[in-house]
Amino acid sequence: MDERDAEIEVCQAIWPELTQGQEDPYLLNLVVDVELNDPLELLFKEPETVHGEGNVNYVSEKVKYLPPLQVAIALPSGYPETAPPQVSISTTPSWLPREKLQELEDLAFSLWKTGTSDILYCYIERIFEQPQDHFGYTSGIKIGSELRLSLLEFQASVIKAAFDASTIACTVCLERKSGAECYKLARCGHVFCKGCLHDFYTAMIQEGSVQSVTCPSPDCHILSASGGKVQPSIPPAELLDMGMEPETVQRYAYMKRKKAIDSDRSIVRCPRTWCDGSSRSKKYPPMKDIAEMRELDETTTTESTSSDEALNSKIAICDKCELTFCRRCKKTWHGDFAFCGTSEEAAADLASMEFIQQHSCECPSCGSAITKSSGCNHMVCFNCRTHFCYICGTWLEPGNPYPHFNTLGTQCYQQLWVEEDLIERKTLVRRRVPDRAPNFDAQVNAILMEQLRLEDEQ
Ligand SMILES: [Zn+2]
Ligand SMILES: [Zn+2]
Ligand SMILES: [Zn+2]
Ligand SMILES: [Zn+2]
Ligand SMILES: [Zn+2]
Ligand SMILES: [Zn+2]
């Protein structure tokens, strides 16, 4: 009997997954699953470097399941006396670095060199130990970012397959169901059978009590900002995932949006008596595709507070008749630079306009006021995407803006990261935002006079 047959027989008794080739029985194949007790850290190289300074950033992911090692072992004739075993290892996609694969392949030759009698057994045992030892990596494995999605998807599919094959007792109908018939809620992880979830949510939506479309567990809640218990709504996209009818989900998303708008006091009614519209708001953009609504509460996203919007916050546009009006005085829109309302309100408007003038510069292409809060002096206009220098207002090459700050002898040399307060005033020659209203000074005076008069009266 060939010595190779004896070795293979012993190993197959221990590892039944060790298979022999159809044509060549001495060509062995082994699939080594990578299922870890301790998660392994993967470091995905970010493709973009920050400001071209050559810094490489990594996105870290800890994973427990990775695509298996495909191990092919050839025992040539002459093995074990005169010929070493030949091994090739791969993974699909190739997430384990080539140097590591080479090291594991070379291990077979090293074992053969020692002259031990049961090389195949020792080798396979060492390979099976590798995953739990994290392949010898102690500070993560560096991987190209293009593999990130496929590796995360692989892990999700392994977890899903295990879930589908499990048996679960639904706490609503009290029946035992297979995992494939159940659904795990994304936020809290509570599991119910799809039938119970479907019937419960459909009934709630038909009744119009959209606030009850939450986890059916009686004590499942999160803490709100004020410390109270709230039961977060199930996002529309998740209702689709669990098999709800699109028409029902559409109705749910529509009713939730309408309820939120109706109860929001920052929304003002259209001043036209014949119109029942209300002001359009960035808080309530037109409804998007329900399959994309994955946020817990799509309708309560925080309002953007850029200085640009603060200045325009008095303007309102009716979502029905499209009348543009002032949300404070309810008159047809009178422009940003006209004051209305009480003297306190007008003074606050003035202060915010002065702040913007102090802390912004003008885009050299379109004239928009650009505010710099922090960061470098390479600016990109939010309106027209022009790249320019915050210090001198020069237009910069979008693909390569940095030579402007790296050319010896120019006024902006090495000024890329200089904060506004440290920019020498004599070099700060950029144009400020001009006063757009010709009667600006007169209006400011009127407000100041009014304030003095009020103070006198007290
Ligand atoms: Zn059930
Ligand atoms: Zn829950
Ligand atoms: Zn209207
Ligand atoms: Zn007004
Ligand atoms: Zn611009
Ligand atoms: Zn410059």
Short mmCIF file of C-alpha atoms in Angstrom, two decimals, residues 160 163 179-202 205 212-216 232-246 248-249 252 290-291 293-294 296:
data_model
loop_
_atom_site.label_atom_id
_atom_site.label_comp_id
_atom_site.label_asym_id
_atom_site.label_seq_id
_atom_site.Cartn_x
_atom_site.Cartn_y
_atom_site.Cartn_z
CA LYS A 160 -28.76 35.31 7.78
CA PHE A 163 -30.87 32.75 11.50
CA GLY A 179 -36.05 31.66 11.36
CA ALA A 180 -36.94 32.05 7.67
CA GLU A 181 -40.57 32.75 8.71
CA CYS A 182 -39.46 35.37 11.25
CA TYR A 183 -38.10 38.90 11.12
CA LYS A 184 -35.52 40.55 13.38
CA LEU A 185 -36.20 44.26 13.94
CA ALA A 186 -33.16 46.30 12.92
CA ARG A 187 -32.98 48.73 15.87
CA CYS A 188 -33.70 46.52 18.91
CA GLY A 189 -33.08 43.00 17.56
CA HIS A 190 -36.41 41.66 18.84
CA VAL A 191 -37.71 38.78 16.71
CA PHE A 192 -41.33 38.02 15.77
CA CYS A 193 -42.94 35.92 13.09
CA LYS A 194 -43.59 37.84 9.87
CA GLY A 195 -47.29 36.91 9.97
CA CYS A 196 -47.81 38.56 13.38
CA LEU A 197 -45.85 41.70 12.42
CA HIS A 198 -47.75 41.99 9.13
CA ASP A 199 -51.19 41.70 10.76
CA PHE A 200 -50.34 44.05 13.62
CA TYR A 201 -48.83 46.83 11.49
CA THR A 202 -51.51 46.57 8.79
CA ILE A 205 -52.03 51.73 9.62
CA SER A 212 -48.23 52.53 17.09
CA VAL A 213 -46.08 51.11 14.29
CA THR A 214 -43.30 50.25 16.74
CA CYS A 215 -41.71 47.09 18.18
CA PRO A 216 -44.55 44.95 19.66
CA PRO A 232 -39.33 54.71 17.87
CA SER A 233 -41.33 54.09 14.70
CA ILE A 234 -40.37 51.35 12.26
CA PRO A 235 -38.92 52.98 9.10
CA PRO A 236 -40.94 52.41 5.89
CA ALA A 237 -38.09 50.53 4.15
CA GLU A 238 -38.03 48.01 6.99
CA LEU A 239 -41.77 47.35 6.62
CA LEU A 240 -41.07 46.48 2.98
CA ASP A 241 -38.20 44.18 4.06
CA MET A 242 -40.56 42.16 6.27
CA GLY A 243 -42.97 41.68 3.36
CA MET A 244 -45.64 44.39 3.89
CA GLU A 245 -47.60 45.54 0.82
CA PRO A 246 -46.08 48.68 -0.81
CA THR A 248 -49.88 50.09 2.87
CA VAL A 249 -46.32 51.29 3.49
CA TYR A 252 -48.04 54.93 6.37
CA ILE A 290 -40.27 54.49 0.57
CA ALA A 291 -37.65 51.81 -0.16
CA MET A 293 -36.55 55.51 4.01
CA ARG A 294 -34.31 53.67 6.46
CA LEU A 296 -35.78 55.76 12.40
#
